[in-house]
mmCIF file of C-alpha atoms and ligand atoms in Angstrom:
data_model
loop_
_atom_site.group_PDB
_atom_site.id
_atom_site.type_symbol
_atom_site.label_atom_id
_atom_site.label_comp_id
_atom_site.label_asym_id
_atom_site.label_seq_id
_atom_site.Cartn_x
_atom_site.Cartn_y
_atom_site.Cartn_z
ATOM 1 C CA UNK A 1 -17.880 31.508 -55.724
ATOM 2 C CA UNK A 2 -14.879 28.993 -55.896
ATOM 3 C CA UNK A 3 -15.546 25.842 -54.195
ATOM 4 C CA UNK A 4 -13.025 23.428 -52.671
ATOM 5 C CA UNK A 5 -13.606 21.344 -55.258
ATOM 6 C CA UNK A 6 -13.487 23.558 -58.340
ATOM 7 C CA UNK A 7 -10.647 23.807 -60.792
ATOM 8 C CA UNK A 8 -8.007 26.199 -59.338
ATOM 9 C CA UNK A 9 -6.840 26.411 -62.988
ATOM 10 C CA UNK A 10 -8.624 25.007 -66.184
ATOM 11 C CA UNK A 11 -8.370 24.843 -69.253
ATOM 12 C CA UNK A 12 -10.587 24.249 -72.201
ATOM 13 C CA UNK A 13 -9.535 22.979 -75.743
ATOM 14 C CA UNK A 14 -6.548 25.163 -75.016
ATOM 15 C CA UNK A 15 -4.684 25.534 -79.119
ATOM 16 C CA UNK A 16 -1.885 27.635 -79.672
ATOM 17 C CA UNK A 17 -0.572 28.056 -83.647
ATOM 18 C CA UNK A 18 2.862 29.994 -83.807
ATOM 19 C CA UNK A 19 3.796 31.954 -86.982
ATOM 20 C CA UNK A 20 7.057 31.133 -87.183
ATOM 21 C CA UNK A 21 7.767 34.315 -89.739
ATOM 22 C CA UNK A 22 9.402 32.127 -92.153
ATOM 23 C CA UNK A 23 7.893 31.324 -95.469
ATOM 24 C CA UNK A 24 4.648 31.865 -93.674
ATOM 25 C CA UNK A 25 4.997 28.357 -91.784
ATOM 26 C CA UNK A 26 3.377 27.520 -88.200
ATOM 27 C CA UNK A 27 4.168 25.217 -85.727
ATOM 28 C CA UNK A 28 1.016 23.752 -83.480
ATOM 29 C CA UNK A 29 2.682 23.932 -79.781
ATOM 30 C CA UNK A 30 -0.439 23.294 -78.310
ATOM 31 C CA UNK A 31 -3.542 21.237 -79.128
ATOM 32 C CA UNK A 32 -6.997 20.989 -76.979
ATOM 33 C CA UNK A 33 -5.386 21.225 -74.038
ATOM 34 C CA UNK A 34 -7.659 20.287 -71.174
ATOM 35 C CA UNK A 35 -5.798 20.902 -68.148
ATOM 36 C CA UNK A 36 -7.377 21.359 -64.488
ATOM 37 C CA UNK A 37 -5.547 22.073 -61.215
ATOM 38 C CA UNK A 38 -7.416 21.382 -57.963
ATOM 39 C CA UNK A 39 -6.901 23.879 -54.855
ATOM 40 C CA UNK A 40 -3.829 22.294 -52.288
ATOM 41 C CA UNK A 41 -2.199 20.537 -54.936
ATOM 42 C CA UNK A 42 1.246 20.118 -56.561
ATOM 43 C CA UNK A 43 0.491 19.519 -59.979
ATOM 44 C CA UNK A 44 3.370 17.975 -62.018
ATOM 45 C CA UNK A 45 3.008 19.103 -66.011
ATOM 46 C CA UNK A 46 6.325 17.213 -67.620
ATOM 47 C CA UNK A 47 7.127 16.388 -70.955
ATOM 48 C CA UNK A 48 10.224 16.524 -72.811
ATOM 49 C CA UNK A 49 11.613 19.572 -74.612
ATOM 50 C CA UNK A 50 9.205 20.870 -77.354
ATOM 51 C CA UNK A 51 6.415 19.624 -76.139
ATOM 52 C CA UNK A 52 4.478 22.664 -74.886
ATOM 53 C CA UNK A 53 5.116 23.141 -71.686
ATOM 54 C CA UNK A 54 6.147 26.678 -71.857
ATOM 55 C CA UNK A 55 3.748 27.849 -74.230
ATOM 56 C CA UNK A 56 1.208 26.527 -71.785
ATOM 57 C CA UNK A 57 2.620 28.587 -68.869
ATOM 58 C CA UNK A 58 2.956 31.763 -71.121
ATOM 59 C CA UNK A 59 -0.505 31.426 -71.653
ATOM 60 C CA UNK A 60 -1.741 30.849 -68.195
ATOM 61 C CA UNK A 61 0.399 33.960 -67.827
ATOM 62 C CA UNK A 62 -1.424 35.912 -70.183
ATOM 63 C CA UNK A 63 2.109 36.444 -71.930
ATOM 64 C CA UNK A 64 0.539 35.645 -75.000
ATOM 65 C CA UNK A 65 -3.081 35.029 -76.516
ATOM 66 C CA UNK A 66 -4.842 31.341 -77.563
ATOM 67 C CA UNK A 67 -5.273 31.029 -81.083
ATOM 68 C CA UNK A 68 -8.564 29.030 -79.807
ATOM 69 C CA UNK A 69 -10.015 27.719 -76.550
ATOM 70 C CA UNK A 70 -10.057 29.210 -72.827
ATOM 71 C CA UNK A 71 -8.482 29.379 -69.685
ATOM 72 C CA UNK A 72 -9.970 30.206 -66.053
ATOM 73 C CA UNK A 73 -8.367 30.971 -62.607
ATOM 74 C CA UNK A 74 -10.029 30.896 -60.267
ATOM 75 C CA UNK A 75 -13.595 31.177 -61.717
ATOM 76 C CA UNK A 76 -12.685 33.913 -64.602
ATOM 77 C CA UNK A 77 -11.969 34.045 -67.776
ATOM 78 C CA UNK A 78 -10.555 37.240 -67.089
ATOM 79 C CA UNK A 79 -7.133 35.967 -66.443
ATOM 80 C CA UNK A 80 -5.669 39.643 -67.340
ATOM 81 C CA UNK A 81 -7.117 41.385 -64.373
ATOM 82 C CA UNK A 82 -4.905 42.592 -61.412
ATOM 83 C CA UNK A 83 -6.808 40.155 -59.191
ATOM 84 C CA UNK A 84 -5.773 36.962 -60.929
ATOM 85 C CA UNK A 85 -2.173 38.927 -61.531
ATOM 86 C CA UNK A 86 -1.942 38.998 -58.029
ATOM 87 C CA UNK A 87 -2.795 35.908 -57.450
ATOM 88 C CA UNK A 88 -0.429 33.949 -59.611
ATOM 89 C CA UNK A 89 3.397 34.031 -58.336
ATOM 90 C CA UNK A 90 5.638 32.888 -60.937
ATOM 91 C CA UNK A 91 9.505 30.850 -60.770
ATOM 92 C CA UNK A 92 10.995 31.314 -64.140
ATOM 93 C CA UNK A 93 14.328 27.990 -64.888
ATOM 94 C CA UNK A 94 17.189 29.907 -63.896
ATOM 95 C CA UNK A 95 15.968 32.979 -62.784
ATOM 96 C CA UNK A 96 18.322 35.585 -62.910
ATOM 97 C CA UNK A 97 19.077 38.769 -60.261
ATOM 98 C CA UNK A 98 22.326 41.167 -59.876
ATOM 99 C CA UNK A 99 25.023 39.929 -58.157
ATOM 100 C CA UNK A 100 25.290 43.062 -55.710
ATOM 101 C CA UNK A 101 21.620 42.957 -54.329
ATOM 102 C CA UNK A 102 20.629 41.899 -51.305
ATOM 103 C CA UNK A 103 18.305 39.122 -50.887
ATOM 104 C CA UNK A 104 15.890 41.375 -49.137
ATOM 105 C CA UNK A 105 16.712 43.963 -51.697
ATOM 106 C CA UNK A 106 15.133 42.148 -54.436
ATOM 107 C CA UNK A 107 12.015 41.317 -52.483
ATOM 108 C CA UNK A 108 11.416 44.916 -51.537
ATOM 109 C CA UNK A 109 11.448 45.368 -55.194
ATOM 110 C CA UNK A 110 9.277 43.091 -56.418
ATOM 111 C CA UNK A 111 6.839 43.918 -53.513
ATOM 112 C CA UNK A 112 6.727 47.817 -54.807
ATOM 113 C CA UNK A 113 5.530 46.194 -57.903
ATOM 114 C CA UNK A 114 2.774 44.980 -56.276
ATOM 115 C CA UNK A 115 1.859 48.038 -54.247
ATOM 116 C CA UNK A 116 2.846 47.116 -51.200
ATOM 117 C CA UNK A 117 4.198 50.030 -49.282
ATOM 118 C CA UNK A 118 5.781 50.604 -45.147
ATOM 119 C CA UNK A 119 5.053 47.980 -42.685
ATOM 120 C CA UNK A 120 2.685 45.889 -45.009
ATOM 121 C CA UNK A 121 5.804 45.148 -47.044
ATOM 122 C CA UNK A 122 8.518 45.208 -44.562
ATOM 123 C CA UNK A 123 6.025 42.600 -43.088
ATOM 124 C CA UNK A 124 5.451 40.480 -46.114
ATOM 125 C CA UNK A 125 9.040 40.605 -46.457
ATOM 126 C CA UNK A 126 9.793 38.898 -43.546
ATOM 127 C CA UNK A 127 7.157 36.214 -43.566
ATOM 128 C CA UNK A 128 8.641 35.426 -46.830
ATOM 129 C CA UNK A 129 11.951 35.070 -46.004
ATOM 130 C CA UNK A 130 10.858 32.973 -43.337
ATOM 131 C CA UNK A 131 8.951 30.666 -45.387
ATOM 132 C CA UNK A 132 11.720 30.271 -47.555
ATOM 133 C CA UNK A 133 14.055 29.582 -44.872
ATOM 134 C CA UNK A 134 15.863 32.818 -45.855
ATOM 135 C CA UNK A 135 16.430 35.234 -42.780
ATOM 136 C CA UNK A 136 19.344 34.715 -41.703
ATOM 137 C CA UNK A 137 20.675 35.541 -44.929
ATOM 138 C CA UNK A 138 18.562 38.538 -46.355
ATOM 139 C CA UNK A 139 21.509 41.000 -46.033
ATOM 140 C CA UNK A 140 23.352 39.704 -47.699
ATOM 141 C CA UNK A 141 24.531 40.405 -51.611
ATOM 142 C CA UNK A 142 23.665 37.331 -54.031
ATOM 143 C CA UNK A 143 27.337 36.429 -54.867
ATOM 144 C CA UNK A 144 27.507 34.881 -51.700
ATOM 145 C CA UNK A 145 24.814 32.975 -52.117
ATOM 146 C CA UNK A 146 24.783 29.252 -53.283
ATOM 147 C CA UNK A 147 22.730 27.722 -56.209
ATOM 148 C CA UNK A 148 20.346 26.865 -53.172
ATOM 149 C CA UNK A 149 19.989 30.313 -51.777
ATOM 150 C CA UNK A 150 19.093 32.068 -54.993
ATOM 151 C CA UNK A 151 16.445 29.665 -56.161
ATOM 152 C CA UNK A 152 14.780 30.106 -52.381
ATOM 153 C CA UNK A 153 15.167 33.992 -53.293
ATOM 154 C CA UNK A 154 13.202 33.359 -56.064
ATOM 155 C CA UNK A 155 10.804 31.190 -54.654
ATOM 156 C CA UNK A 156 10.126 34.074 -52.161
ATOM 157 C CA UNK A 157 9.949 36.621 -54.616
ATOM 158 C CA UNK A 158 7.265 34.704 -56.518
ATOM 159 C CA UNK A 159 5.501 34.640 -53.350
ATOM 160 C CA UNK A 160 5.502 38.682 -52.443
ATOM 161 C CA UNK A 161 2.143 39.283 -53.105
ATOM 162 C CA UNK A 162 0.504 36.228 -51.383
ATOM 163 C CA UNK A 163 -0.397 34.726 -54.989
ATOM 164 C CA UNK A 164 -2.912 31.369 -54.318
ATOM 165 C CA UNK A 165 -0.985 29.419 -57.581
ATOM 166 C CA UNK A 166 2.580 29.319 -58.033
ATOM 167 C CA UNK A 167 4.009 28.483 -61.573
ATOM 168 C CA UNK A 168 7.477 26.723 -61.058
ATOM 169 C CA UNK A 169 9.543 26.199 -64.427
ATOM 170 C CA UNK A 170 12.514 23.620 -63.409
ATOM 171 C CA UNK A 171 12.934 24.397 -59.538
ATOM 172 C CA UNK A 172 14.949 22.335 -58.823
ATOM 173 C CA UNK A 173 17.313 21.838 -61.540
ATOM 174 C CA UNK A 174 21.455 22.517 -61.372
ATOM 175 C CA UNK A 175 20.719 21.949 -57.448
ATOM 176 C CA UNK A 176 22.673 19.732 -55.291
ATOM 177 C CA UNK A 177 20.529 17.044 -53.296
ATOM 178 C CA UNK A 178 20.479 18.927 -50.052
ATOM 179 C CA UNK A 179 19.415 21.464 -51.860
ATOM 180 C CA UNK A 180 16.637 19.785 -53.813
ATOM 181 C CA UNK A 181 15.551 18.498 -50.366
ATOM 182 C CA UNK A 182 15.295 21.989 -49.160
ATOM 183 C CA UNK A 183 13.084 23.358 -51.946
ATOM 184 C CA UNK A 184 10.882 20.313 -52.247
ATOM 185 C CA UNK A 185 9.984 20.623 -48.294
ATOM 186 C CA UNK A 186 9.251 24.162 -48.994
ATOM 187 C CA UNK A 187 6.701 23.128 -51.678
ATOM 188 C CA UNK A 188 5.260 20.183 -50.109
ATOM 189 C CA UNK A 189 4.635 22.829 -46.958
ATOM 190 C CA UNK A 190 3.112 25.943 -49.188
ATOM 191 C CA UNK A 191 0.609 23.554 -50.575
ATOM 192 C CA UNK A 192 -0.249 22.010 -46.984
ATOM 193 C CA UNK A 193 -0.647 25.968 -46.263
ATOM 194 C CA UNK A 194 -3.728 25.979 -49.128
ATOM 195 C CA UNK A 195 -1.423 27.320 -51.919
ATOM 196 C CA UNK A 196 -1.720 25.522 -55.057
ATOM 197 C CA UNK A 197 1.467 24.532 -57.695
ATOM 198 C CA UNK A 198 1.825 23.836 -61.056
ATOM 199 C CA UNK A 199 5.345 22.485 -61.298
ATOM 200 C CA UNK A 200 7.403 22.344 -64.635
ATOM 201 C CA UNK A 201 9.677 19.392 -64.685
ATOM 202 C CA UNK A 202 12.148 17.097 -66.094
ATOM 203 C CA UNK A 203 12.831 15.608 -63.181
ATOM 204 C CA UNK A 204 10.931 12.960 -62.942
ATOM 205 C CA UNK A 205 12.016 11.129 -59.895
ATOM 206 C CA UNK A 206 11.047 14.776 -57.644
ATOM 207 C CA UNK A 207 8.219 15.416 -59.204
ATOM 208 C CA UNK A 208 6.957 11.980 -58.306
ATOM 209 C CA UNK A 209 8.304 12.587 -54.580
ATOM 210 C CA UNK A 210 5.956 15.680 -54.462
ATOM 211 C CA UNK A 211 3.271 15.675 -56.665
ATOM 212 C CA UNK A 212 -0.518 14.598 -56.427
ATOM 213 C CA UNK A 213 -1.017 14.622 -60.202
ATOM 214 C CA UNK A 214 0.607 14.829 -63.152
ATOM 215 C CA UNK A 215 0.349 15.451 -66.592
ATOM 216 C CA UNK A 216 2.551 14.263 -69.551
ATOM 217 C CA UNK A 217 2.232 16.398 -72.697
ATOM 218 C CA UNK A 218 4.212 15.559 -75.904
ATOM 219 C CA UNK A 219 3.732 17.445 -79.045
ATOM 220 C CA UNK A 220 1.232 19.791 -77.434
ATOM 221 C CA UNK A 221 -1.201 17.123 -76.326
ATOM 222 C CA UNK A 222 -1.829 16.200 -73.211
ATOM 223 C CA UNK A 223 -1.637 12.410 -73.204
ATOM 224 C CA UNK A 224 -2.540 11.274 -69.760
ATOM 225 C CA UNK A 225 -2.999 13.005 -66.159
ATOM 226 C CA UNK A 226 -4.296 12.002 -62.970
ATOM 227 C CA UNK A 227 -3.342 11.464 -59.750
ATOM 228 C CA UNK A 228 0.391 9.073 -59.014
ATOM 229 C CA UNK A 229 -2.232 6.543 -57.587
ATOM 230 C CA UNK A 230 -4.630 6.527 -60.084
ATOM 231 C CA UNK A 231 -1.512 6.553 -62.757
ATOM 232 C CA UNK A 232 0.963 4.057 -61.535
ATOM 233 C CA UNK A 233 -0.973 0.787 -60.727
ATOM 234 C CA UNK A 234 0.627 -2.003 -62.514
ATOM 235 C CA UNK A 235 -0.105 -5.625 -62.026
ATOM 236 C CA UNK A 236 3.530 -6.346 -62.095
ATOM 237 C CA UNK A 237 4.552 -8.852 -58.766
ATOM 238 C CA UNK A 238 7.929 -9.311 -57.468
ATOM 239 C CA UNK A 239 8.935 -12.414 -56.300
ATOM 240 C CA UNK A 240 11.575 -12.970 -53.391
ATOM 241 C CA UNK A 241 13.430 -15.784 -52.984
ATOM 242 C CA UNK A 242 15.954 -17.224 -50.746
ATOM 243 C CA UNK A 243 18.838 -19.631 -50.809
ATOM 244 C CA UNK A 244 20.455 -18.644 -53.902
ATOM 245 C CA UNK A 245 23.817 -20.666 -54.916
ATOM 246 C CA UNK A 246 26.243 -19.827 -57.586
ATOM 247 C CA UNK A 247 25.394 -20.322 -60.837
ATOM 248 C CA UNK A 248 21.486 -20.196 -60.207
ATOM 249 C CA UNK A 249 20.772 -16.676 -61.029
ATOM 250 C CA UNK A 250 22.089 -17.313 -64.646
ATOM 251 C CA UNK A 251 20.299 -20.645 -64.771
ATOM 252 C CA UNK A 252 17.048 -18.971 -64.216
ATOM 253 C CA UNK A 253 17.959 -16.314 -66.743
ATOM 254 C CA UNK A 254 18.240 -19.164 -69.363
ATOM 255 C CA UNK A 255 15.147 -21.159 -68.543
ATOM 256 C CA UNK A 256 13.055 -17.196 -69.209
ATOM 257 C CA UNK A 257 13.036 -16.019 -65.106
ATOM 258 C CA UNK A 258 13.316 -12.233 -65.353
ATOM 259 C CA UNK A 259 15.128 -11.563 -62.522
ATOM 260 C CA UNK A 260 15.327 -7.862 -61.704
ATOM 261 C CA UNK A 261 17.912 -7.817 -58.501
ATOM 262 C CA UNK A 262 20.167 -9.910 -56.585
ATOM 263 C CA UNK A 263 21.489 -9.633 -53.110
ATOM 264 C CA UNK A 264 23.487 -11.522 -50.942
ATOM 265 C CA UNK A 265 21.522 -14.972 -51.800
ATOM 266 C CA UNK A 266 18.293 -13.702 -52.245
ATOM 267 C CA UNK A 267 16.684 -13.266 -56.082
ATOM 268 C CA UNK A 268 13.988 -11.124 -56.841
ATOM 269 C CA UNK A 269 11.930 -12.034 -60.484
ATOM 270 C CA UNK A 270 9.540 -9.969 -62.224
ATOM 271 C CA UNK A 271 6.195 -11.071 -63.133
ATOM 272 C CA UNK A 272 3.619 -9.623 -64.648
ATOM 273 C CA UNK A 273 0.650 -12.199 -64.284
ATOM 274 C CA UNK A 274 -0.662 -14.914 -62.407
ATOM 275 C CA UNK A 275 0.637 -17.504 -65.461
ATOM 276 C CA UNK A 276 4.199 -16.013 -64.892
ATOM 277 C CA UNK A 277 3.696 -16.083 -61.042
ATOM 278 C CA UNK A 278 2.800 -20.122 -61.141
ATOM 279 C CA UNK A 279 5.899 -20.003 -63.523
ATOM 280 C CA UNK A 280 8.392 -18.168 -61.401
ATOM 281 C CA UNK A 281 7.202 -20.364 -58.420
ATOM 282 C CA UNK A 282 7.613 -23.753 -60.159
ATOM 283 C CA UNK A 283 11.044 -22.244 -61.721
ATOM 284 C CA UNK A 284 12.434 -21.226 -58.224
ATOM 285 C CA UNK A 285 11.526 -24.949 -56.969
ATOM 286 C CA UNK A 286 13.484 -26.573 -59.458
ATOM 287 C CA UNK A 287 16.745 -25.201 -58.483
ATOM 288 C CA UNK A 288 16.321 -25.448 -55.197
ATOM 289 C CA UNK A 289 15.391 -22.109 -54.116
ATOM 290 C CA UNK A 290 13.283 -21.063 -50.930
ATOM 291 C CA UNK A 291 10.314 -18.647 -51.476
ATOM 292 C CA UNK A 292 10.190 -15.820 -49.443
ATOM 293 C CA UNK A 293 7.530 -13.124 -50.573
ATOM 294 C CA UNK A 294 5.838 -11.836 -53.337
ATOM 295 C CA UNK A 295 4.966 -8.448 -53.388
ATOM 296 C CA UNK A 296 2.634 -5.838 -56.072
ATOM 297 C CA UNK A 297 5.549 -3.402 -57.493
ATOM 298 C CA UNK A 298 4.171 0.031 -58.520
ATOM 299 C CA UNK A 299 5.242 1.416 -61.531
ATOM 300 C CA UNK A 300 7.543 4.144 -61.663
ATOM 301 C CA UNK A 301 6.779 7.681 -63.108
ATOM 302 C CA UNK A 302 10.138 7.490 -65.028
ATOM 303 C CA UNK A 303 8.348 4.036 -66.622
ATOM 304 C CA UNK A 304 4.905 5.669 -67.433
ATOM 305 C CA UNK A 305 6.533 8.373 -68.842
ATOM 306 C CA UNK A 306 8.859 6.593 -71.486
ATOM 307 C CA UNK A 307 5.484 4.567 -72.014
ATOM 308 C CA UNK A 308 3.377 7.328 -72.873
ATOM 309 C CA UNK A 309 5.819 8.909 -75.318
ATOM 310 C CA UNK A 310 6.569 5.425 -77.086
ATOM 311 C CA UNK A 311 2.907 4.862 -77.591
ATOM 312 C CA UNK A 312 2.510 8.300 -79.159
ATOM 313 C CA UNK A 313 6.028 7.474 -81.126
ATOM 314 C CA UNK A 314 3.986 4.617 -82.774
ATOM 315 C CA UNK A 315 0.428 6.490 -82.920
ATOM 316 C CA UNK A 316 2.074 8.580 -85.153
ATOM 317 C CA UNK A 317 4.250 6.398 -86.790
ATOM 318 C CA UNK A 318 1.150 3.970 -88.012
HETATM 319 P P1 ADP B 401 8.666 23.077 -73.929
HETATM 320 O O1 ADP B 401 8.536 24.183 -72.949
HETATM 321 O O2 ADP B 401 7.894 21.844 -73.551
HETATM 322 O O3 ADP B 401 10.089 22.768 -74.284
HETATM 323 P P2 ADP B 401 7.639 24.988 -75.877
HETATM 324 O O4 ADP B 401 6.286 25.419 -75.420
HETATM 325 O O5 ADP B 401 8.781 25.925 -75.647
HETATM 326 O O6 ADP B 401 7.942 23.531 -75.302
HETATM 327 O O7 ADP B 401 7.581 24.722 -77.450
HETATM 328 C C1 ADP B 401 6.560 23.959 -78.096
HETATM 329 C C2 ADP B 401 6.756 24.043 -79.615
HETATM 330 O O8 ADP B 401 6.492 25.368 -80.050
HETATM 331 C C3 ADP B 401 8.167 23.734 -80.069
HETATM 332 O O9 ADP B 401 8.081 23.079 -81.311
HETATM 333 C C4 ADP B 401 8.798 25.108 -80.236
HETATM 334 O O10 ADP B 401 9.815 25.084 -81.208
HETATM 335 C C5 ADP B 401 7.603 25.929 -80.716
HETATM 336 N N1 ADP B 401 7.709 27.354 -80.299
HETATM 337 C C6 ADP B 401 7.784 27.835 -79.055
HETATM 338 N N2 ADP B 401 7.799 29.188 -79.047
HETATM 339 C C7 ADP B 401 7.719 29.574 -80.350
HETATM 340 C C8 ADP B 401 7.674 30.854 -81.025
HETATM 341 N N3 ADP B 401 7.702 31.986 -80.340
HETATM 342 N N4 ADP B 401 7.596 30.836 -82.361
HETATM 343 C C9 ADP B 401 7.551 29.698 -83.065
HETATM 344 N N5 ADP B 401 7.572 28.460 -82.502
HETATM 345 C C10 ADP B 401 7.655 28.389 -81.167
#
């Protein structure tokens, strides 16, 4: 029996070699992965292009077969059963439907896959639809339907059969910012109902608005993952300072203040120790500046994530 506690998804040693069919040469997409997704989270798997990503949700999928290593969900290794099937809705980037159905069309579709027949899938229907903030709209055809209104379509369709995990690829990409709002509430609000994501991203900046963890792959490992909190501690301070006058912002510049924003006559340096703190203190004194606050500045995901890839530039560089 699954407890609260255990792995929702996991991974072990995960390796996938592909043939490419040409002069019998293989690329390594994916190496020991060790991936595990807790129940009730949004788990954020980014990376940049090549790095894995989708072969990992292929084979979570059961699209195509490890070359070594395992997967669970949900306690079995038998992720080809109709059980797990069931359970797993998935969001393909860009997903793709005829113009002339109608939004409810497509779900009664998709449903019949799943063998839901009569009122158990006229029901279903509509508490999808609902979910996805969809009804008012599920007659009509798609090419009415914004950017918005088709990815919600296809967030409901991946949720027809009441799946526990939901595999997003890109969800929010090509979207305006209303429209990003819209589907991030819609995730946030299916994991507070107990379902569990695994979210496919370049967007860094969203997935750091929604996520509890993340992982950052590049070249099919898996270099760090854990929670935002647990990820994005820095020691880095900002200092605030008052009573700015012309001329001393570039003055601190050239006596080695980092400053990292101006407004109105306020200054705000960077530091990322206790030495620079004393520093920036003694620096703001001598030109006749007013100290206001300092504050601990948390790292941004954007900034682990162009960490993490530089380090593994120069791992494999040296
Ligand atoms: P991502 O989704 O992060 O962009 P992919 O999983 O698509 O990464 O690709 C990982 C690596 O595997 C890349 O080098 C890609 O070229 C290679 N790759 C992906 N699919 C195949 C395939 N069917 N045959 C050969 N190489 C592949």
């Amino acid at each position: 029996m699954n407890s609260n506690h255990d792995p929702v998804i996991k991974t072990e040693n995960l390796t996938k070699v592909y043939d490419t069919g040409f002069r019998g040469e293989q690329v390594s997409a994916l190496k020991n992965l060790n991936l595990e997704v807790y129940p009730s989270e949004i788990f954020g798997y980014l990376g940049p292009n090549g790095s894995g990503k989708t072969t990992t949700i292929k084979l979570l999928l059961g699209l195509i077969f490890p070359t070594s290593g395992s997967i669970q969900i949900m306690g079995t290794t038998d992720i080809y059963s109709a059980y797990v099937k069931k359970n797993i809705g998935y969001l393909p980037e860009g997903s793709y439907y005829p113009d002339f159905l109608r939004g409810e069309e497509i779900l009664r579709f998709y449903g019949q896959l799943y063998g839901l027949t009569g009122k158990e899938l006229y029901k279903r229907i509509d508490e999808v639809l609902e979910l996805v903030n969809m009804t008012h709209a599920r007659r009509r055809m798609l090419k009415g339907y914004s950017k918005g209104m088709r990815q919600r379509i296809g967030l409901a369709q991946a949720l027809i059969s009441n799946p526990q995990i939901l595999i997003l690829d890109e969800p929010t990409t090509g979207l305006d910012p209303i429209a990003r709002k819209d589907i991030r509430d819609i995730l946030s609000r299916l994991r507070d109902e107990g379902k569990t994501l695994l979210i496919s991203s370049h967007e860094l900046l969203e997935v750091e608005m929604i996520s509890n963890r993340v992982g950052i792959l590049y070249e099919g490992i898996l270099r760090v993952s854990g929670t935002l909190e647990e990820l994005l501690t820095s020691k880095d301070r900002i200092v605030e300072f008052a009573n700015a006058k012309n001329g001393v912002v570039q003055e601190i510049k050239d006596k080695g203040g980092e400053v990292v924003d101006q407004v109105n006559d306020k200054v705000y340096l960077k530091v990322r120790n206790d030495e620079e703190l004393y520093n920036a203190i003694e620096l703001g004194k001598s030109v006749g500046l007013q100290l206001i606050k300092i504050t601990p500045r948390r790292e941004t995901l954007e900034e682990l994530f162009v960490n993490v890839i530089d380090l593994a530039k120069k791992e494999r560089s040296s």
